[in-house]
Amino acid sequence: MFLHRLNPSIKAITIALIVVLLAFIFDPITPFIFLIGTIAITFIFGNVEWKKYILYFIPFSILSFGMLWTTIAFSTPSNNPNDVITLLGMTFPRASFLTALALSLRILSVAALSLLFIFTTNVVDFILSLIQQLKLPPKIAYGVLAGYRFLPMMKDELVIIHQAHRIRGINTAHTIKDKWHQYKRFAIPLLASAIRKAERTAIAMESKGFTGDKNRTFYRHFSIVKRDWLFPFMMLLLFSLAVLTSLKLGYI
Amino acid sequence: MRNWRFKEIVVMAALSVVFAVVYLAFLPAGKLLVGLFGPIGYDLIFGIWFIVSIIAAYIIRKPGAAFLSETIAAMVEVMIGNATGPMLLIAGMIQGIGAEAAFAATKWKNYATWVLMAAGVGSAITSFTYGYFMSGYAVLSTNYVIAMFITRMVSGALIAGLLGKALSDGLAQTGVLSSFALGKAHQKRNAA
């Protein structure tokens, strides 16, 4: 699938660029069209499970809805209070309603862009591409990759600390106050073990010849081919179309 | 980055990973507070999202620690596949710059409590400026925005600055930091 084979650096830069462009948009039509377009692109050019997609999309919808009502509730009074929109039996000032709608649709557009990236990109590929295309120092990149590997171990570590505490006679927390104390007791051992592991990993890597030198060889090569430029072109085209449509409809 | 030991980079990355998980865990808490108090809810606990900058800088004590750790934490948050996506990466970098500026002002020499608190405030200032333009605070009333800003700075100083220092000192007492700047400082103090 096109999106999966796309160079990860190109994908990330394009998305970042679009996110910045979206920040200058304060009308509801542009982000709406863009949102639909992005979701369509995700499913046409990527192999994404729609059930998983919806599951990930829900939190953003809640966030977006929160943004909608707080912006309406806390916005400055508009200049012409008679210009109102009636919706579900409630009246809102037209200007602040449209801005609120624009902001919440912007959140959803950005969410769709992030999901496009997350669902079609392998983390290790992304970091390797950052080293090879964007000249990220290998020392940092491999440090991050090593740190990222600790993520799944952390859950096991929590279980171990919990059991170690129990064996020493600390009962399972039930009340919120107990839970709070429990987290306080967990924090230091968890961090300490993460630091110990990191230190050991670093020493192991260095003893096996890792110097962080920029002139290193790679097992997996990433390059930018002509086809990769199709993605930024497609996304910018979609964005321009959205802006033009909104302009035609007189919302900007 | 030349004077960084590889060990320090991996430890910084590991701290960032731990706090990326903590950051994500606090998002629902933030949403709950927003539900109760409106947009200012986030600002009450916003300091938690700056904490790794202060901890990493305080432990490693090298230029770039505050900025890089926050950036990596944001990156891990994006990689886990939650939160606000690529935009979060930019937000993380901007928060990191704020904290880094405070340490840079002391030429990365002073790690007293007030500097750590200033770093928390620094992150609050840069992140608020960014939020003002990106999240559209401009549409909120001016007094409310000022209240949000002050709340965020206090939160940055207390949660990121003081809690970050307390956690790092707690870690130093366990001895795991013996080969890092903070651990050495502790040993010196204990020996004296």
Coordinates of C-alpha atoms in Angstrom, one line a residue:
Chain A
M1 CA 0.0 0.0 0.0
F2 CA 1.2 3.5 -0.9
L3 CA 1.1 5.0 2.5
H4 CA 2.9 2.1 4.2
R5 CA 5.8 2.3 1.6
L6 CA 6.0 6.0 1.7
N7 CA 9.3 7.4 3.1
P8 CA 8.5 8.1 6.8
S9 CA 10.4 11.4 6.9
I10 CA 8.5 12.8 4.0
K11 CA 5.2 11.7 5.6
A12 CA 6.1 13.3 8.9
I13 CA 7.2 16.6 7.3
T14 CA 4.1 16.8 5.1
I15 CA 1.8 16.2 8.1
A16 CA 3.6 18.8 10.2
L17 CA 3.4 21.3 7.4
I18 CA -0.4 20.8 7.0
V19 CA -0.9 21.0 10.8
V20 CA 0.8 24.4 10.8
L21 CA -1.3 25.5 7.8
L22 CA -4.5 24.4 9.5
A23 CA -3.6 26.7 12.5
F24 CA -4.4 29.7 10.3
I25 CA -7.9 28.5 9.4
F26 CA -10.8 29.9 11.4
D27 CA -13.7 28.9 9.3
P28 CA -15.6 25.6 9.7
I29 CA -15.8 24.5 6.0
T30 CA -12.1 24.1 5.3
P31 CA -11.3 21.7 8.1
F32 CA -14.5 19.8 7.4
I33 CA -13.6 19.1 3.8
F34 CA -10.1 18.4 4.8
L35 CA -11.2 16.0 7.5
I36 CA -13.3 14.0 5.0
G37 CA -10.5 14.0 2.5
T38 CA -7.8 12.8 4.9
I39 CA -10.0 10.0 6.2
A40 CA -10.7 9.0 2.6
I41 CA -6.9 9.0 1.7
T42 CA -6.2 7.0 4.8
F43 CA -8.5 4.2 3.7
I44 CA -7.9 4.3 0.0
F45 CA -4.1 4.4 0.1
G46 CA -3.5 2.6 3.4
N47 CA -4.3 -0.7 4.8
V48 CA -6.1 0.3 8.0
E49 CA -8.6 -1.6 10.1
W50 CA -11.7 0.6 10.4
K51 CA -12.7 -0.8 13.8
K52 CA -9.3 0.1 15.3
Y53 CA -9.5 3.5 13.6
I54 CA -12.8 4.3 15.1
L55 CA -11.6 3.2 18.5
Y56 CA -8.7 5.6 18.3
F57 CA -10.9 8.4 16.9
I58 CA -13.3 8.4 19.8
P59 CA -11.1 10.2 22.4
F60 CA -10.5 12.9 19.8
S61 CA -14.2 13.3 19.2
I62 CA -14.7 13.8 23.0
L63 CA -11.9 16.4 23.1
S64 CA -13.3 18.1 20.0
F65 CA -16.8 18.3 21.6
G66 CA -15.3 19.7 24.8
M67 CA -13.6 22.4 22.7
L68 CA -16.8 23.2 21.0
W69 CA -18.9 23.9 24.1
T70 CA -16.1 25.5 26.1
T71 CA -15.3 27.9 23.3
I72 CA -19.0 28.9 23.0
A73 CA -19.4 29.2 26.7
F74 CA -16.2 31.2 27.4
S75 CA -15.9 33.3 24.3
T76 CA -16.0 37.1 24.3
P77 CA -19.4 38.6 23.6
S78 CA -19.8 39.1 19.8
N79 CA -20.3 42.5 18.2
N80 CA -23.7 41.9 16.8
P81 CA -25.6 39.8 19.4
N82 CA -28.7 39.7 17.2
D83 CA -27.0 37.5 14.6
V84 CA -27.7 34.1 16.1
I85 CA -28.0 30.5 15.2
T86 CA -30.6 28.3 16.7
L87 CA -29.7 24.6 17.3
L88 CA -31.5 22.0 19.3
G89 CA -33.7 24.7 20.8
M90 CA -30.7 26.7 22.0
T91 CA -29.5 30.0 20.5
F92 CA -25.8 30.9 20.1
P93 CA -24.2 34.0 18.7
R94 CA -23.4 33.2 15.0
A95 CA -19.8 34.3 15.0
S96 CA -18.7 32.5 18.1
F97 CA -20.6 29.3 17.1
L98 CA -18.7 29.2 13.8
T99 CA -15.4 29.8 15.4
A100 CA -16.1 27.1 18.0
L101 CA -17.1 24.7 15.2
A102 CA -13.9 25.6 13.2
L103 CA -11.7 24.9 16.3
S104 CA -13.3 21.6 17.0
L105 CA -13.2 20.5 13.4
R106 CA -9.5 21.5 13.3
I107 CA -8.9 19.1 16.2
L108 CA -10.5 16.3 14.3
S109 CA -8.5 17.2 11.1
V110 CA -5.3 17.0 13.1
A111 CA -6.4 13.8 14.7
A112 CA -7.1 12.3 11.3
L113 CA -3.7 13.3 10.1
S114 CA -2.0 11.8 13.2
L115 CA -3.9 8.6 12.8
L116 CA -2.9 8.4 9.1
F117 CA 0.7 8.6 10.3
I118 CA 0.4 6.2 13.3
F119 CA -1.5 3.5 11.5
T120 CA 0.8 3.4 8.4
T121 CA 4.2 3.9 10.0
N122 CA 6.5 1.6 11.8
V123 CA 8.3 3.3 14.7
V124 CA 11.7 1.8 14.1
D125 CA 11.4 2.6 10.4
F126 CA 10.6 6.2 11.3
I127 CA 13.6 6.6 13.5
L128 CA 15.9 5.0 11.0
S129 CA 14.6 7.3 8.3
L130 CA 15.2 10.3 10.6
I131 CA 18.8 9.3 10.8
Q132 CA 19.2 8.6 7.1
Q133 CA 17.2 11.4 5.6
L134 CA 17.0 14.2 8.2
K135 CA 20.6 13.6 9.7
L136 CA 19.4 13.0 13.2
P137 CA 22.6 12.1 15.2
P138 CA 22.7 8.3 15.5
K139 CA 23.8 8.7 19.1
I140 CA 20.4 10.3 20.0
A141 CA 18.4 8.1 17.7
Y142 CA 19.7 4.8 19.0
G143 CA 19.5 6.1 22.5
V144 CA 15.8 6.8 21.9
L145 CA 15.3 3.4 20.3
A146 CA 16.9 1.7 23.3
G147 CA 14.7 3.8 25.7
Y148 CA 11.6 3.0 23.7
R149 CA 12.3 -0.7 24.1
F150 CA 11.8 -0.3 27.9
L151 CA 8.2 0.6 27.3
P152 CA 6.7 -2.9 27.4
M153 CA 9.1 -3.9 30.2
M154 CA 7.6 -1.2 32.4
K155 CA 4.4 -3.0 33.0
D156 CA 6.3 -6.1 34.2
E157 CA 8.4 -3.9 36.4
L158 CA 5.3 -2.4 38.0
V159 CA 4.0 -5.9 38.8
I160 CA 7.3 -6.9 40.3
I161 CA 7.4 -3.7 42.5
H162 CA 3.8 -4.3 43.5
Q163 CA 4.6 -7.9 44.5
A164 CA 7.7 -6.9 46.3
H165 CA 5.7 -4.4 48.4
R166 CA 3.0 -7.0 49.1
I167 CA 5.5 -9.6 50.3
R168 CA 6.8 -7.0 52.7
G169 CA 3.3 -6.6 54.1
I170 CA 1.7 -3.7 52.2
N171 CA -1.9 -4.4 51.3
T172 CA -3.5 -3.7 48.0
A173 CA -4.8 -0.1 47.8
H174 CA -8.6 0.3 47.8
T175 CA -9.4 3.9 48.7
I176 CA -8.3 6.8 46.5
K177 CA -6.0 8.0 49.3
D178 CA -4.3 4.6 49.5
K179 CA -4.0 4.5 45.7
W180 CA -2.2 7.9 45.8
H181 CA 0.2 6.7 48.5
Q182 CA 0.8 3.6 46.4
Y183 CA 1.7 5.6 43.4
K184 CA 4.1 7.6 45.5
R185 CA 5.7 4.4 46.7
F186 CA 6.0 3.1 43.1
A187 CA 7.5 6.2 41.6
I188 CA 11.1 6.0 42.9
P189 CA 11.6 2.2 42.4
L190 CA 10.2 2.3 38.9
L191 CA 12.4 5.2 37.9
A192 CA 15.4 3.7 39.6
S193 CA 15.0 0.4 37.7
A194 CA 14.5 2.3 34.4
I195 CA 17.7 4.2 35.0
R196 CA 19.7 1.0 36.0
K197 CA 18.4 -0.7 32.8
A198 CA 19.3 2.2 30.6
E199 CA 22.8 2.4 32.1
R200 CA 23.3 -1.3 31.5
T201 CA 22.0 -1.1 28.0
A202 CA 24.3 1.9 27.2
I203 CA 27.4 0.1 28.5
A204 CA 26.5 -3.1 26.6
M205 CA 26.0 -1.1 23.3
E206 CA 29.3 0.7 23.8
S207 CA 31.2 -2.4 24.6
K208 CA 29.9 -3.9 21.4
G209 CA 31.4 -1.1 19.4
F210 CA 28.6 1.5 19.2
T211 CA 30.3 4.9 19.0
G212 CA 27.5 7.0 17.6
D213 CA 29.6 7.9 14.6
K214 CA 27.7 9.4 11.7
N215 CA 29.6 7.4 9.1
R216 CA 27.9 4.1 10.0
T217 CA 26.5 1.4 7.9
F218 CA 22.8 0.4 7.9
Y219 CA 21.1 -2.9 7.6
R220 CA 18.0 -1.3 6.3
H221 CA 18.3 1.5 3.9
F222 CA 15.7 4.3 3.4
S223 CA 15.7 6.6 0.5
I224 CA 13.5 9.2 -1.1
V225 CA 12.1 8.2 -4.6
K226 CA 10.0 10.2 -7.0
R227 CA 6.8 8.4 -5.9
D228 CA 7.3 9.8 -2.4
W229 CA 6.6 13.4 -3.5
L230 CA 3.2 12.4 -4.5
F231 CA 2.0 12.5 -0.9
P232 CA 2.9 16.1 -0.1
F233 CA 1.4 17.1 -3.5
M234 CA -1.8 15.2 -2.8
M235 CA -2.2 16.7 0.7
L236 CA -1.5 20.2 -0.4
L237 CA -3.9 19.8 -3.3
L238 CA -6.6 18.6 -0.8
F239 CA -5.9 21.6 1.5
S240 CA -6.1 24.1 -1.4
L241 CA -9.3 22.6 -2.6
A242 CA -10.8 22.8 0.9
V243 CA -9.8 26.5 1.2
L244 CA -11.1 27.3 -2.3
T245 CA -14.4 25.7 -1.6
S246 CA -14.8 27.6 1.6
L247 CA -13.9 30.8 -0.2
K248 CA -16.5 30.1 -2.9
L249 CA -19.2 29.5 -0.2
G250 CA -18.2 32.8 1.4
Y251 CA -17.0 31.5 4.8
I252 CA -13.5 33.0 4.7
Chain B
M1 CA 26.1 16.8 22.1
R2 CA 29.8 16.0 21.9
N3 CA 30.4 16.1 25.7
W4 CA 27.4 13.8 26.4
R5 CA 28.2 10.3 27.4
F6 CA 26.1 7.7 25.6
K7 CA 24.9 6.4 29.0
E8 CA 23.4 9.8 29.7
I9 CA 21.5 9.8 26.4
V10 CA 20.0 6.4 27.1
V11 CA 19.1 7.3 30.6
M12 CA 17.5 10.5 29.4
A13 CA 15.6 8.6 26.8
A14 CA 14.4 6.1 29.4
L15 CA 13.2 8.9 31.7
S16 CA 11.4 10.4 28.7
V17 CA 9.7 7.1 28.0
V18 CA 8.6 6.7 31.6
F19 CA 7.2 10.2 31.7
A20 CA 5.6 9.9 28.3
V21 CA 3.4 7.3 29.9
V22 CA 2.8 9.5 32.9
Y23 CA 1.9 12.4 30.6
L24 CA -0.6 10.3 28.8
A25 CA -2.1 9.0 32.1
F26 CA -2.7 12.6 33.1
L27 CA -4.5 13.6 29.9
P28 CA -7.9 12.1 31.2
A29 CA -7.3 13.8 34.5
G30 CA -6.9 17.1 32.6
K31 CA -10.0 16.4 30.6
L32 CA -11.9 15.8 33.8
L33 CA -10.7 19.1 35.3
V34 CA -11.6 20.9 32.1
G35 CA -15.1 19.4 32.4
L36 CA -15.3 20.8 35.9
F37 CA -13.7 24.2 35.6
G38 CA -13.6 24.9 31.8
P39 CA -10.4 25.4 29.8
I40 CA -8.5 26.6 33.0
G41 CA -8.7 23.0 34.2
Y42 CA -5.7 22.0 32.2
D43 CA -3.6 24.8 33.6
L44 CA -4.1 23.6 37.1
I45 CA -2.1 20.5 36.4
F46 CA -0.1 21.7 33.4
G47 CA 3.1 21.6 35.3
I48 CA 3.1 17.8 35.2
W49 CA 3.7 18.0 31.5
F50 CA 7.0 19.9 32.0
I51 CA 8.4 17.6 34.7
V52 CA 10.8 15.5 32.6
S53 CA 12.6 18.6 31.4
I54 CA 13.4 19.6 35.0
I55 CA 14.3 16.0 36.1
A56 CA 16.6 15.3 33.2
A57 CA 18.3 18.7 33.4
Y58 CA 18.7 18.4 37.2
I59 CA 20.2 14.9 37.0
I60 CA 22.4 15.2 33.9
R61 CA 23.2 18.9 34.1
K62 CA 24.3 19.4 30.5
P63 CA 23.1 21.8 27.8
G64 CA 20.2 20.4 25.9
A65 CA 18.9 18.0 28.5
A66 CA 15.7 19.9 29.2
F67 CA 14.9 20.4 25.6
L68 CA 15.8 16.9 24.3
S69 CA 14.0 15.0 27.1
E70 CA 10.8 16.9 26.6
T71 CA 11.0 16.4 22.8
I72 CA 11.6 12.7 23.2
A73 CA 8.8 12.3 25.7
A74 CA 6.5 14.0 23.2
M75 CA 7.8 11.8 20.4
V76 CA 7.1 8.7 22.5
E77 CA 3.6 9.9 23.2
V78 CA 3.0 10.2 19.5
M79 CA 4.5 6.8 18.8
I80 CA 2.4 5.1 21.4
G81 CA -0.4 6.5 19.3
N82 CA -2.5 8.6 21.6
A83 CA -2.8 12.3 22.3
T84 CA -2.8 15.0 19.7
G85 CA -0.4 13.6 17.2
P86 CA 2.4 15.4 15.4
M87 CA 1.2 18.7 16.9
L88 CA 2.2 17.3 20.3
L89 CA 5.8 16.9 19.1
I90 CA 5.9 20.6 18.3
A91 CA 4.2 21.5 21.6
G92 CA 6.8 19.3 23.5
M93 CA 9.7 21.1 21.8
I94 CA 8.3 24.4 22.6
Q95 CA 7.9 23.4 26.3
G96 CA 11.4 22.1 26.3
I97 CA 12.8 25.4 24.9
G98 CA 11.1 27.3 27.8
A99 CA 12.8 25.1 30.4
E100 CA 16.1 25.1 28.6
A101 CA 16.1 28.9 28.5
A102 CA 16.0 29.1 32.3
F103 CA 19.0 26.7 32.6
A104 CA 20.8 28.6 29.8
A105 CA 20.4 31.8 31.7
T106 CA 22.5 30.4 34.4
K107 CA 24.9 29.0 31.8
W108 CA 23.9 25.5 32.9
K109 CA 25.8 26.0 36.1
N110 CA 23.1 26.6 38.7
Y111 CA 20.6 23.9 39.7
A112 CA 19.2 25.5 42.8
T113 CA 15.6 25.1 43.7
W114 CA 14.6 28.5 42.3
V115 CA 16.3 27.8 38.9
L116 CA 14.2 24.6 38.7
M117 CA 11.1 26.5 39.5
A118 CA 12.1 29.2 36.9
A119 CA 12.5 26.4 34.4
G120 CA 8.9 25.3 35.1
V121 CA 7.7 28.8 34.7
G122 CA 9.7 29.1 31.5
S123 CA 8.0 26.1 30.0
A124 CA 4.6 27.6 31.1
I125 CA 5.4 30.8 29.3
T126 CA 6.4 29.3 26.0
S127 CA 3.7 26.6 26.0
F128 CA 1.1 29.2 26.8
T129 CA 2.2 31.5 24.0
Y130 CA 2.0 28.5 21.7
G131 CA -1.4 27.5 23.0
Y132 CA -2.6 31.0 22.7
F133 CA -2.2 30.8 18.9
M134 CA -2.7 27.2 18.3
S135 CA -5.7 26.4 20.5
G136 CA -7.4 29.7 19.8
Y137 CA -7.3 31.1 23.3
A138 CA -7.7 34.4 21.5
V139 CA -11.4 33.9 21.4
L140 CA -11.6 33.7 25.2
S141 CA -12.1 36.8 27.3
T142 CA -8.9 38.6 28.3
N143 CA -9.3 38.2 32.1
Y144 CA -9.9 34.6 31.7
V145 CA -6.8 34.2 29.6
I146 CA -4.7 36.0 32.2
A147 CA -6.1 33.8 34.9
M148 CA -5.2 30.7 32.8
F149 CA -1.7 32.0 32.3
I150 CA -1.0 32.7 36.0
T151 CA -2.4 29.3 36.9
R152 CA -0.2 27.6 34.4
M153 CA 3.0 29.4 35.7
V154 CA 2.2 28.5 39.3
S155 CA 1.6 25.0 38.3
G156 CA 4.8 24.9 36.3
A157 CA 6.8 26.2 39.3
L158 CA 5.2 23.9 41.8
I159 CA 4.5 20.6 40.0
A160 CA 7.4 20.6 37.5
G161 CA 9.9 22.5 39.6
L162 CA 9.3 21.3 43.2
L163 CA 7.9 17.8 42.5
G164 CA 10.6 17.3 39.8
K165 CA 13.3 18.2 42.3
A166 CA 11.8 16.0 45.0
L167 CA 11.6 13.0 42.7
S168 CA 15.2 13.4 41.5
D169 CA 16.5 13.8 45.0
G170 CA 14.7 10.7 46.0
L171 CA 16.3 8.9 43.2
A172 CA 19.7 10.2 44.1
Q173 CA 19.3 8.8 47.6
T174 CA 18.9 5.3 46.2
G175 CA 22.3 5.5 44.7
V176 CA 21.4 4.8 41.1
L177 CA 22.6 8.2 40.0
S178 CA 26.1 7.7 41.4
S179 CA 27.7 8.2 37.9
F180 CA 25.6 11.2 37.0
A181 CA 26.0 14.8 38.0
L182 CA 23.2 14.9 40.5
G183 CA 24.4 11.7 42.2
K184 CA 27.9 13.1 42.5
A185 CA 26.6 16.3 44.0
H186 CA 24.8 14.2 46.6
Q187 CA 27.8 12.1 47.4
K188 CA 29.9 15.3 47.9
R189 CA 27.3 16.8 50.2
N190 CA 27.0 13.6 52.2
A191 CA 30.8 13.3 52.5
A192 CA 31.1 16.9 53.7

